[in-house]
mmCIF file of C-alpha atoms in Angstrom:
data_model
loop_
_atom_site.group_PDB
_atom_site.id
_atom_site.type_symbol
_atom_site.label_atom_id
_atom_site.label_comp_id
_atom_site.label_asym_id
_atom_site.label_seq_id
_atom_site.Cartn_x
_atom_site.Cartn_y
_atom_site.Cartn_z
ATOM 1 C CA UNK A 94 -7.131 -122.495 172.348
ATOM 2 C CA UNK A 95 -4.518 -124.516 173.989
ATOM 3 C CA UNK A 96 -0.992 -123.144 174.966
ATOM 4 C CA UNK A 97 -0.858 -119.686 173.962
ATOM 5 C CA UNK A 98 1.325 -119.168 170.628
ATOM 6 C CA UNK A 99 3.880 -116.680 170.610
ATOM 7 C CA UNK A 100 3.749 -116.302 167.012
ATOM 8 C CA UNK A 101 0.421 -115.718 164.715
ATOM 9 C CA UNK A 102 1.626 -116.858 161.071
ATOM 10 C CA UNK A 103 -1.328 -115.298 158.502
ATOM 11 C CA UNK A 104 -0.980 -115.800 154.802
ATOM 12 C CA UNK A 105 -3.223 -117.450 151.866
ATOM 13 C CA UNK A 106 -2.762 -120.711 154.049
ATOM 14 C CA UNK A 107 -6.550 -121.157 153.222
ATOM 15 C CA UNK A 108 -5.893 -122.320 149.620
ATOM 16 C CA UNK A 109 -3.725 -124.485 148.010
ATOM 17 C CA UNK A 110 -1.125 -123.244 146.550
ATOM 18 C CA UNK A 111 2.779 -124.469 146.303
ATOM 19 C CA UNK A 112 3.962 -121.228 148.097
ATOM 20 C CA UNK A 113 1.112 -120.661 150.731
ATOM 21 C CA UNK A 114 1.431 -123.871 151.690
ATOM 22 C CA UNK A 115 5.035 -123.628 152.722
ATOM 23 C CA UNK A 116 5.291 -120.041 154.323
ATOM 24 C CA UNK A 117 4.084 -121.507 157.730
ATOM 25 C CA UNK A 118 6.589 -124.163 157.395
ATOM 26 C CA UNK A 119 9.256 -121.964 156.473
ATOM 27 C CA UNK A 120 8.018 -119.355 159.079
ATOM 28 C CA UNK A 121 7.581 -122.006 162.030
ATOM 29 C CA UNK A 122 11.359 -123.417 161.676
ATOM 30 C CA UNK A 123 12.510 -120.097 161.249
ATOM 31 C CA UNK A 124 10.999 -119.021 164.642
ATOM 32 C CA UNK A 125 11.787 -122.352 166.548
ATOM 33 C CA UNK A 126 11.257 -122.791 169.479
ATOM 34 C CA UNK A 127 8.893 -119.941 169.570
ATOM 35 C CA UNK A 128 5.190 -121.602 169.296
ATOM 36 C CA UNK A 129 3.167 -120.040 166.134
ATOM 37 C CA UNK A 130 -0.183 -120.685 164.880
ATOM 38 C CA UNK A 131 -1.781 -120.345 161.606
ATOM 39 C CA UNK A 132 -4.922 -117.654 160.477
ATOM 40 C CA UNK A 133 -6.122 -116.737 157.209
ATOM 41 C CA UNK A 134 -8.833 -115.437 155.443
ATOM 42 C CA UNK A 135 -10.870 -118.569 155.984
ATOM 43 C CA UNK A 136 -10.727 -121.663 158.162
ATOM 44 C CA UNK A 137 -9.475 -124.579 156.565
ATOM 45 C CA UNK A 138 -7.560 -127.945 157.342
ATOM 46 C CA UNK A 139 -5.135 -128.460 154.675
ATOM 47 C CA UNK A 140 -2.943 -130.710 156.677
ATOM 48 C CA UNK A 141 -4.108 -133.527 154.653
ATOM 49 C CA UNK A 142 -2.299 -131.917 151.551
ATOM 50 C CA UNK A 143 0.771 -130.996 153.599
ATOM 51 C CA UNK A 144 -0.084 -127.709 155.210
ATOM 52 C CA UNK A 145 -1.838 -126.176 158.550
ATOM 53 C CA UNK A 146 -4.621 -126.287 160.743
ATOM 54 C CA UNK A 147 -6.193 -122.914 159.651
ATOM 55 C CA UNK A 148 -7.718 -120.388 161.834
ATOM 56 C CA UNK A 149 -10.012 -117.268 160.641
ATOM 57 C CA UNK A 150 -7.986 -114.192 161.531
ATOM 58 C CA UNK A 151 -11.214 -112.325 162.651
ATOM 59 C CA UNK A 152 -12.314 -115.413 164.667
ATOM 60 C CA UNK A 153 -8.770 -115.841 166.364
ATOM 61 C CA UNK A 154 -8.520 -112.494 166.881
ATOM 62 C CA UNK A 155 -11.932 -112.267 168.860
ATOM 63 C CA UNK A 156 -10.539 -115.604 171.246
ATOM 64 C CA UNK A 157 -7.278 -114.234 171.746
ATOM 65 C CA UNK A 158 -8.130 -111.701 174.323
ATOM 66 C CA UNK A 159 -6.133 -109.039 175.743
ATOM 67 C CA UNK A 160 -2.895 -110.500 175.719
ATOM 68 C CA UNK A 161 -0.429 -108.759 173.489
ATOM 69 C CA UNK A 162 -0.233 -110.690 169.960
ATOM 70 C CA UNK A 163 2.671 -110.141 167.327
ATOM 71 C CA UNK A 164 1.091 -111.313 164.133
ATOM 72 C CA UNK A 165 3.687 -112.365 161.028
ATOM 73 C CA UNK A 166 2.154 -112.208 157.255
ATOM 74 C CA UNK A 167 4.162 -114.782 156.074
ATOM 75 C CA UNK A 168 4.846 -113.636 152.052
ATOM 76 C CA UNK A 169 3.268 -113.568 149.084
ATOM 77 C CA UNK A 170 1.372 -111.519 146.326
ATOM 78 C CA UNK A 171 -0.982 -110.107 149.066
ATOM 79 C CA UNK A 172 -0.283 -106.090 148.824
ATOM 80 C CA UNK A 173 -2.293 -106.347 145.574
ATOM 81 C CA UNK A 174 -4.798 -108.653 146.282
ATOM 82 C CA UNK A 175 -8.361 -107.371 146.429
ATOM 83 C CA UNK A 176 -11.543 -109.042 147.811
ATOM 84 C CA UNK A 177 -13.102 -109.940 145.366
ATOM 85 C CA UNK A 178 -10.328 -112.128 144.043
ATOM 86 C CA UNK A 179 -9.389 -113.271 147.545
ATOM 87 C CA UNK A 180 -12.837 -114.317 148.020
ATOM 88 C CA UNK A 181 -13.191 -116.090 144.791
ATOM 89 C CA UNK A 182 -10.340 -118.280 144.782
ATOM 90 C CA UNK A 183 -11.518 -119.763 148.504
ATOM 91 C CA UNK A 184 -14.467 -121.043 146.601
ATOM 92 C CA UNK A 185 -14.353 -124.574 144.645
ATOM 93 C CA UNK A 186 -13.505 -124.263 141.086
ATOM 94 C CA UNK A 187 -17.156 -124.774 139.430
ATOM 95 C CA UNK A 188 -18.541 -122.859 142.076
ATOM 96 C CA UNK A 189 -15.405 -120.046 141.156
ATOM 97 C CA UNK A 190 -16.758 -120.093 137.370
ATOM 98 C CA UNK A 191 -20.539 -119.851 138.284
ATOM 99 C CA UNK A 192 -20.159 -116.495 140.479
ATOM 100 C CA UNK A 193 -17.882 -114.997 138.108
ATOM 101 C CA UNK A 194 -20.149 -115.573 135.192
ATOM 102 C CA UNK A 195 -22.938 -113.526 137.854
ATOM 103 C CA UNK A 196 -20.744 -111.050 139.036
ATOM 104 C CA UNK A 197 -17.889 -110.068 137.341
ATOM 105 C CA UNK A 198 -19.793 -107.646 135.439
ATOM 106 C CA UNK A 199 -21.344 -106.298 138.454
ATOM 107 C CA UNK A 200 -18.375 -104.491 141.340
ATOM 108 C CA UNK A 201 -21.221 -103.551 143.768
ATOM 109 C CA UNK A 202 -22.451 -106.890 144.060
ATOM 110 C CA UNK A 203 -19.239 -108.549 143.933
ATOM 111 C CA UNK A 204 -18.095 -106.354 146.771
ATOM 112 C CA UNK A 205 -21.022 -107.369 148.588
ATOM 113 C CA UNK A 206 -20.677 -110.956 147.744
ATOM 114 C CA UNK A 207 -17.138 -111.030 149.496
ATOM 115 C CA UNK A 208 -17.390 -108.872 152.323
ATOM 116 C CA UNK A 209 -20.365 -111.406 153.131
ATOM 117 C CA UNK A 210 -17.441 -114.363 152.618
ATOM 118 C CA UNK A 211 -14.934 -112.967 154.143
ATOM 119 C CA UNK A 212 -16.450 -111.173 157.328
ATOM 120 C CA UNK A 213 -15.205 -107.871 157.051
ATOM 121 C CA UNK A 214 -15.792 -104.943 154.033
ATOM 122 C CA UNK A 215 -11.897 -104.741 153.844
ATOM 123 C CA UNK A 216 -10.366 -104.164 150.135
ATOM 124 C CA UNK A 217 -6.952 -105.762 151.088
ATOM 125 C CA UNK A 218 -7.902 -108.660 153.352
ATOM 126 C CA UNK A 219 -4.739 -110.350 153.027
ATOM 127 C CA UNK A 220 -2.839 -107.752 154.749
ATOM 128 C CA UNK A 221 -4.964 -107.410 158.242
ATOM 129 C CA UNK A 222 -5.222 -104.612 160.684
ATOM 130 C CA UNK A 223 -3.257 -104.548 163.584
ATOM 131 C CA UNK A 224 -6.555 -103.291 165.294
ATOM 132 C CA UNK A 225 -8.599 -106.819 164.626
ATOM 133 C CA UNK A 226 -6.416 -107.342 168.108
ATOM 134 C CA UNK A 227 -6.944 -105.566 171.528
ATOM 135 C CA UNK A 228 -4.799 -104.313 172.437
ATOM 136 C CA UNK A 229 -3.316 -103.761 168.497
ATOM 137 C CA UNK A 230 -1.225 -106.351 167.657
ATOM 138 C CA UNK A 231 2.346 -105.929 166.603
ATOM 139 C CA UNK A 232 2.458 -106.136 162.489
ATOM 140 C CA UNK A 233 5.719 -108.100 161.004
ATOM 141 C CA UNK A 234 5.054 -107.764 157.372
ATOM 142 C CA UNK A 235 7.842 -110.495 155.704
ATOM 143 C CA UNK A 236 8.892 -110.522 151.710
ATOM 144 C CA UNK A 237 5.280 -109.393 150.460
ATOM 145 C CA UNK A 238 4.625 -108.840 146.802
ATOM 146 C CA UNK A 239 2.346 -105.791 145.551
ATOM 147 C CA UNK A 240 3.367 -105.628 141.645
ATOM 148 C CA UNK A 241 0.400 -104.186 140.084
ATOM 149 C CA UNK A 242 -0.681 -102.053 143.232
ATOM 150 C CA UNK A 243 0.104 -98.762 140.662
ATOM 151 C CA UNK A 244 -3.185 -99.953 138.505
ATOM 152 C CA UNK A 245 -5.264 -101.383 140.933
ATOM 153 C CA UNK A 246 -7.684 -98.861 142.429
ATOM 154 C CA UNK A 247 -6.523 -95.702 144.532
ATOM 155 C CA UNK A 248 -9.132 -97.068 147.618
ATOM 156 C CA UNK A 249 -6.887 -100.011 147.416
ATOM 157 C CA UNK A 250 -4.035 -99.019 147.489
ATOM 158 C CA UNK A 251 -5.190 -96.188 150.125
ATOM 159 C CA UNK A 252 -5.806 -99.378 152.879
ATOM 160 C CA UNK A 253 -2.556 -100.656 152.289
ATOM 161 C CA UNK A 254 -0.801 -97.951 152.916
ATOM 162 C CA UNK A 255 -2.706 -97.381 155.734
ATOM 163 C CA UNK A 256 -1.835 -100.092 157.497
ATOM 164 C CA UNK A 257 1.613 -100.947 156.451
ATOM 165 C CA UNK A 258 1.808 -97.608 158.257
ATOM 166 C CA UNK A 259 0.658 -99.525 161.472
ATOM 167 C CA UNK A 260 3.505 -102.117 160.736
ATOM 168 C CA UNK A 261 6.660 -102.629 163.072
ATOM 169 C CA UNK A 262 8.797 -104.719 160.253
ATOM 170 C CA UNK A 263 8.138 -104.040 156.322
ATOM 171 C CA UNK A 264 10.044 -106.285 154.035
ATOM 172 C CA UNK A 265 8.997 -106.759 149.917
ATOM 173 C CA UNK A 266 10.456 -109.611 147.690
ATOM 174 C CA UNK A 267 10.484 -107.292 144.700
ATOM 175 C CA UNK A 268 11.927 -104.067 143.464
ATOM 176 C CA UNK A 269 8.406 -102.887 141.305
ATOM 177 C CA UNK A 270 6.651 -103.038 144.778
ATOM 178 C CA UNK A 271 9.372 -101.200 146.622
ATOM 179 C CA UNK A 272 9.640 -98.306 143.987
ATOM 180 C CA UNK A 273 5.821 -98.081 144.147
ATOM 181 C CA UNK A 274 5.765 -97.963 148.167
ATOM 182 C CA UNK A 275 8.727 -95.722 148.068
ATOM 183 C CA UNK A 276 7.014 -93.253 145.804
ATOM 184 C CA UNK A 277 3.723 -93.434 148.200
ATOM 185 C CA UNK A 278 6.386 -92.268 151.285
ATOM 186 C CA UNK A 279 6.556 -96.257 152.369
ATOM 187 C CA UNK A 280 9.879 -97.238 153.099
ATOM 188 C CA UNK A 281 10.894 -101.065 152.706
ATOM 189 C CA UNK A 282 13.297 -103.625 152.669
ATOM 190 C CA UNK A 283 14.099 -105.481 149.708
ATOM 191 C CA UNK A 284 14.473 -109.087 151.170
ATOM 192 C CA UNK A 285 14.342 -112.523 148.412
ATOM 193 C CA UNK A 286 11.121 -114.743 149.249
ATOM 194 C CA UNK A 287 11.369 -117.395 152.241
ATOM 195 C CA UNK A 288 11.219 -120.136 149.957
ATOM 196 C CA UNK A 289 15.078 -119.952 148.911
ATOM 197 C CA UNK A 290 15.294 -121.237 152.250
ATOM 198 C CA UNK A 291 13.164 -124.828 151.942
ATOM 199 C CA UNK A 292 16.205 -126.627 151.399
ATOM 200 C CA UNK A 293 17.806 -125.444 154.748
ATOM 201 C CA UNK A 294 14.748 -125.181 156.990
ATOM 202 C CA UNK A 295 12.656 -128.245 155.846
ATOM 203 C CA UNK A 296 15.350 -130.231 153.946
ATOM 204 C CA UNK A 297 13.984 -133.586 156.529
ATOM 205 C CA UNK A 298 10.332 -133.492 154.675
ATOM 206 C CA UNK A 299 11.652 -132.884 151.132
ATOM 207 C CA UNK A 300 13.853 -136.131 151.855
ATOM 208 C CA UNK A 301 11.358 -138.490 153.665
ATOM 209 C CA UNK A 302 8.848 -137.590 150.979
ATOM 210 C CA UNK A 303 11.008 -137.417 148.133
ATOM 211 C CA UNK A 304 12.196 -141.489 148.940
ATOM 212 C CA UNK A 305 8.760 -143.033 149.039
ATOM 213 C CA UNK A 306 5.300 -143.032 146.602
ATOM 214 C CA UNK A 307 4.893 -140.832 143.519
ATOM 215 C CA UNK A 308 8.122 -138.933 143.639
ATOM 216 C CA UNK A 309 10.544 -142.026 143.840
ATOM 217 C CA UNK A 310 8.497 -144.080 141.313
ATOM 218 C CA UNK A 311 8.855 -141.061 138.873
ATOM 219 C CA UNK A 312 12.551 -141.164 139.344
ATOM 220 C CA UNK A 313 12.389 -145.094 138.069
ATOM 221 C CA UNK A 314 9.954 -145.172 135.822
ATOM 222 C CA UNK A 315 11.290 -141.921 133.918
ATOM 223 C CA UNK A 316 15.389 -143.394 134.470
ATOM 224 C CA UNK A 317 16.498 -140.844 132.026
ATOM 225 C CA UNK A 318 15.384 -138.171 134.054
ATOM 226 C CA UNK A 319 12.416 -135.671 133.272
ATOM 227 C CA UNK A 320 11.377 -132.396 132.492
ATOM 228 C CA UNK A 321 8.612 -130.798 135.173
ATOM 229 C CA UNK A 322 6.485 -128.549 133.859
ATOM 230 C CA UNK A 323 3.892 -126.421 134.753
ATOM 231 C CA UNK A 324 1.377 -123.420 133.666
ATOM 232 C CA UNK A 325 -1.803 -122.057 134.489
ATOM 233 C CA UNK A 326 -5.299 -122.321 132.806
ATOM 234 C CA UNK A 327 -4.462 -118.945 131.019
ATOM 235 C CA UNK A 328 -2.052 -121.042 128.570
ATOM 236 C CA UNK A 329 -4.785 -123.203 127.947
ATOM 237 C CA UNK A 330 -5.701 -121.516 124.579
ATOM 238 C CA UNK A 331 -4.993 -124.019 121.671
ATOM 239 C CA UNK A 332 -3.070 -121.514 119.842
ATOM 240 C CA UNK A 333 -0.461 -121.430 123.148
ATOM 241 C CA UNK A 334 -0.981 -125.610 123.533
ATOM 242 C CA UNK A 335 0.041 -125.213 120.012
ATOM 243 C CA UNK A 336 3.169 -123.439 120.709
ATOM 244 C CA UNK A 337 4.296 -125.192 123.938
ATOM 245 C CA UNK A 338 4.243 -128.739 122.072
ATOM 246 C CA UNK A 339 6.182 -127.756 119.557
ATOM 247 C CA UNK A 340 9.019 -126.235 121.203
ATOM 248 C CA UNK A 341 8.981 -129.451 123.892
ATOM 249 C CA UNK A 342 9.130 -131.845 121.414
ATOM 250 C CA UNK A 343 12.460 -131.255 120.057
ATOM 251 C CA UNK A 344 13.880 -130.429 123.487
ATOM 252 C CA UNK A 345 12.518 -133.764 125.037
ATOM 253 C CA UNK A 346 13.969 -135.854 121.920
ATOM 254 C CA UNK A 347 17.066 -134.593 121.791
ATOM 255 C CA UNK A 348 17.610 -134.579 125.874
ATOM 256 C CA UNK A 349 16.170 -137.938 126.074
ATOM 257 C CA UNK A 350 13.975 -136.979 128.581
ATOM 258 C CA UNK A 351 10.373 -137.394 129.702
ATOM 259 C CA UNK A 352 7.797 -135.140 130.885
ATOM 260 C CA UNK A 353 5.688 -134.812 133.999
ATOM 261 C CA UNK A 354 2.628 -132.342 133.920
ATOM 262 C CA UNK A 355 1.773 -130.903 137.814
ATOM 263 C CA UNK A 356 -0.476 -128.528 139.767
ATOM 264 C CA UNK A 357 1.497 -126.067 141.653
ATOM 265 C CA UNK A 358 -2.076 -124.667 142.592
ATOM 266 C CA UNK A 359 -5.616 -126.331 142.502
ATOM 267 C CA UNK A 360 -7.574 -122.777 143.811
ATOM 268 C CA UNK A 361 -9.192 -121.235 141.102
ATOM 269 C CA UNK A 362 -7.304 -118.847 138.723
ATOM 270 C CA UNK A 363 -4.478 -121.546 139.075
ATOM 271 C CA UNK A 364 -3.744 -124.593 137.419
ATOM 272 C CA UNK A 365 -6.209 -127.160 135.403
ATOM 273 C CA UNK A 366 -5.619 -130.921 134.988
ATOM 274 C CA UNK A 367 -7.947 -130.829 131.691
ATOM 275 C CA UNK A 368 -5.309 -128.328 129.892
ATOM 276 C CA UNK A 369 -2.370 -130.405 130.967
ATOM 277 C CA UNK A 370 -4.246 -133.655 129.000
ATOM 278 C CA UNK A 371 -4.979 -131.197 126.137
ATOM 279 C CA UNK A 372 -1.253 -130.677 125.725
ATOM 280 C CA UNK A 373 -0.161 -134.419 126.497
ATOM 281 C CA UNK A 374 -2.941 -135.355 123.499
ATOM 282 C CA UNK A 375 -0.317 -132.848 121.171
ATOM 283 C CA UNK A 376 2.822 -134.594 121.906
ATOM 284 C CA UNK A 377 1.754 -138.862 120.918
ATOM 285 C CA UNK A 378 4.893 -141.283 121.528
ATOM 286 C CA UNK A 379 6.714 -139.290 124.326
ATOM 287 C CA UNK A 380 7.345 -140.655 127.456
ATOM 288 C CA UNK A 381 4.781 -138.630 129.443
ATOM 289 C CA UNK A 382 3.295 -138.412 133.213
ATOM 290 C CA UNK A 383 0.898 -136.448 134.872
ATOM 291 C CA UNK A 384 1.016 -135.970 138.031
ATOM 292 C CA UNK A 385 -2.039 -135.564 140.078
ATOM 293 C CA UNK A 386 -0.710 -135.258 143.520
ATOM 294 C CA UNK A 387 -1.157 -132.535 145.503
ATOM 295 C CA UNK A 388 0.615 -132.882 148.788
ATOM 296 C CA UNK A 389 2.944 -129.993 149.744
ATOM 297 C CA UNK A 390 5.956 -131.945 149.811
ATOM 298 C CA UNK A 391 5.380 -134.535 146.798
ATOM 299 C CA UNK A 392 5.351 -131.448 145.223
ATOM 300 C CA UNK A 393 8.803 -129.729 146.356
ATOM 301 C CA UNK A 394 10.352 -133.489 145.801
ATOM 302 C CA UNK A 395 8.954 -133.866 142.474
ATOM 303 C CA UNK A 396 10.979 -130.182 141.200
ATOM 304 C CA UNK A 397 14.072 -131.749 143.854
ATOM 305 C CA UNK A 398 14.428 -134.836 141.260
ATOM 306 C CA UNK A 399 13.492 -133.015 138.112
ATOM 307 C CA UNK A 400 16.361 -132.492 135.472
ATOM 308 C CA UNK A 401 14.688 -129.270 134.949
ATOM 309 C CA UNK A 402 11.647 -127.252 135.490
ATOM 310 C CA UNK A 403 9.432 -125.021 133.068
ATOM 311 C CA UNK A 404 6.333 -123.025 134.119
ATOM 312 C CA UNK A 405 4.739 -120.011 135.071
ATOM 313 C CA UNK A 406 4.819 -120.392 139.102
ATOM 314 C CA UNK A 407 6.602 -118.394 140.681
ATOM 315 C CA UNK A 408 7.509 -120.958 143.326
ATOM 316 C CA UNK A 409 8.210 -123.839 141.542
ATOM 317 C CA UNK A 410 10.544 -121.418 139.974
ATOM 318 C CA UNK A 411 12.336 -120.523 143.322
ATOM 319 C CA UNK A 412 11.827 -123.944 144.217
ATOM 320 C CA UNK A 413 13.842 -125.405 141.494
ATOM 321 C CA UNK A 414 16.365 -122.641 142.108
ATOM 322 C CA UNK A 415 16.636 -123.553 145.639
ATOM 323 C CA UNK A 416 17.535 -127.392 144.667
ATOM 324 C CA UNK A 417 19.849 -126.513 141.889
ATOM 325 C CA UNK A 418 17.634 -127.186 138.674
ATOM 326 C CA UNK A 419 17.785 -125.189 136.017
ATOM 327 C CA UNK A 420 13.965 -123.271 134.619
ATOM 328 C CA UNK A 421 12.814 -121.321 132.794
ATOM 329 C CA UNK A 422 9.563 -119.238 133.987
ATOM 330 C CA UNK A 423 6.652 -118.590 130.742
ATOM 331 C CA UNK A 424 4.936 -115.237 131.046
ATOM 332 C CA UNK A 425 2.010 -114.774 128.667
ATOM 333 C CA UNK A 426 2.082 -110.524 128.449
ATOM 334 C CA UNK A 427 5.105 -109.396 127.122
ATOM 335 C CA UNK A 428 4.012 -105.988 127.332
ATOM 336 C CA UNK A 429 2.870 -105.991 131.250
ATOM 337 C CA UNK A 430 4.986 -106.605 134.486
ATOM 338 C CA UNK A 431 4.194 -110.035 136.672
ATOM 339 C CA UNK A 432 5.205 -110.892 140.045
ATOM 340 C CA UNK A 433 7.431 -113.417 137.822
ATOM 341 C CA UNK A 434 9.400 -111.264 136.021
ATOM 342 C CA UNK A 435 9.531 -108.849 138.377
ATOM 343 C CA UNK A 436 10.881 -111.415 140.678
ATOM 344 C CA UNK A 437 13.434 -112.534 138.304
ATOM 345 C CA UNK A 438 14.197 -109.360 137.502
ATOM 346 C CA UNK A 439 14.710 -108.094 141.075
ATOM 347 C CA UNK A 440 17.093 -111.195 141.954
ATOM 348 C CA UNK A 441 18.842 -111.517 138.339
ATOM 349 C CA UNK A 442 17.814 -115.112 137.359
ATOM 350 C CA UNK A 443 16.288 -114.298 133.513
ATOM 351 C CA UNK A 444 15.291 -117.322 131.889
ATOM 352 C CA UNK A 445 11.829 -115.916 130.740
ATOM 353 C CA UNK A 446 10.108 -117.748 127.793
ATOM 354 C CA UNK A 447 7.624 -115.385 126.454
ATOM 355 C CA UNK A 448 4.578 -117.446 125.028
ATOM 356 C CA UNK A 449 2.791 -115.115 122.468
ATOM 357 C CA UNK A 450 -0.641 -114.057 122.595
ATOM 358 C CA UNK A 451 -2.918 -115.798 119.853
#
């Protein structure tokens, strides 16, 4: 294993995704000069796309022997996350589309499916067991999201409480999942997610990657300046592609500015390049880019030099928060509460767009 680490860092850092890629970042400055590694669900090497060398927790745990380990889950939506999903969005997108077309229908067999994929029967894999470790290891829980844990099922939420109860450190990002733990006899503390931080902790990478390929070119080609927006493939409807062009077409004539279309995630469930060209194919004559890069940090210097940013990630939200640009966060479900808006709502930054249903 090399020198030992003091620090295990375990999040979604299997995936790619905008804020799982940046937690172990974040995490790993933070801790400095304490050594961490990385674990998740999975291993993966998503250092080509600007994250970690990524360990299987169960794996890791079984090679770490009896030394004492303090393992860090590094933030996220992870409370609420069960295996099934978890196990799904490891998979490549066709392959995502094909077993939920099998399974979906099916909960025995999906549970079977992804306790086979993920090595362990667990319903909330993303929030390991202290007792994967011998001896157990010490549980730091940091700015973890659980917003719908009240509808998800009781078994669910059952495990989590279970072993947040094993936990030496419990901090949640919102106030919906702090009510909800507080209710089950789960004290927390309310802490904002680590990302408000990437401007302090990682401001050197945002800057060397924010002078050089895509990002900089953007920044001349669009002189005016530019609008970056983002959604998932559930706004890919044509009655919301519908909607969306017409309310950006006024705004980007009258602003002067252009428009450049990214993927905060490429997992499935996240965000599709075919939607984005879709909507691009609605709005003829504007000065238009999509962006098909998916490096961590061409990604954080792409909402750095935006003039604003519009979507429905949460991070590129706190992203473009955390550099100063305005946004403006879309929600499709007026009527139900999203780590988005609960977010927002938790830290006071509004701006919610509310994109009706067709």
């Amino acid at each position: 294993m090399g020198a030992p680490a003091d620090y295990i860092l375990f999040g979604a850092f299997d995936r790619h995704n905008l804020g799982d890629l940046l937690f172990p970042h974040l995490l790993s400055r933070w801790l400095a000069p304490a050594r961490c590694c990385c674990a998740g669900l999975v291993a993966r090497d998503l250092r080509p796309q600007g994250g970690h060398r990524v360990r299987a927790i169960r794996e890791l745990a079984r090679a770490w022997g009896p030394r004492p380990a303090r393992l860090i889950v590094a933030g996220g939506e992870l409370l609420d996350c069960p295996a099934w999903e978890a196990a799904l969005m490891l998979q490549p997108p066709a392959c995502a589309a094909d077993l939920i077309a099998r399974l979906d229908g099916d909960p025995p067999a999906r549970d079977r499916w992804a306790a086979h994929q993920l090595g362990g029967g667990d319903r909330a894999p993303y929030l390991p067991s202290p007792s994967l470790f011998q001896p157990p290891a010490r549980l730091f829980c940091q700015a973890l999201g659980g917003v719908t844990l009240a509808r998800r099922d009781g078994a669910l939420g059952a495990e989590v409480l279970a072993k947040l109860a094993q936990a030496d450190w419990l901090s949640v990002r919102d106030e919906i999942t702090r009510q909800w733990l507080a209710g089950q006899g789960m004290p927390a503390i309310l802490v904002p997610d680590s990302a408000v931080l990437i401007a302090e902790l990682c401001g050197d990478l945002l800057h060397r990657h924010g002078r050089r390929g895509a990002p900089a070119r953007l920044r001349r080609e669009l002189a005016q300046g530019y609008l970056a927006l983002q959604f998932s493939a559930d706004f890919g409807d044509d009655a919301t592609l519908d909607v969306l062009a017409a309310q950006l077409r006024p705004l980007l004539r009258s602003r002067g500015l252009g428009l450049v279309l990214f993927r905060a995630g490429a997992a499935p469930w996240h965000d599709d390049l075919a939607v984005y060209r879709r909507l691009m194919a609605r709005l003829p004559g504007l000065p238009m880019r999509l962006f098909r890069g998916r490096h961590l940090w061409a990604l954080a210097a792409l909402l750095a030099g935006a003039r604003a940013f519009c979507g429905s990630s949460l991070h590129g939200r706190i992203l473009a928060t955390a550099f100063g640009v305005p946004g403006l966060t879309l929600v499709a479900d007026p009527e139900r509460m999203s780590k988005q808006r609960a977010y927002l709502q938790t830290w006071h930054l509004g701006s919610e767009r509310l994109i009706p249903p067709a």
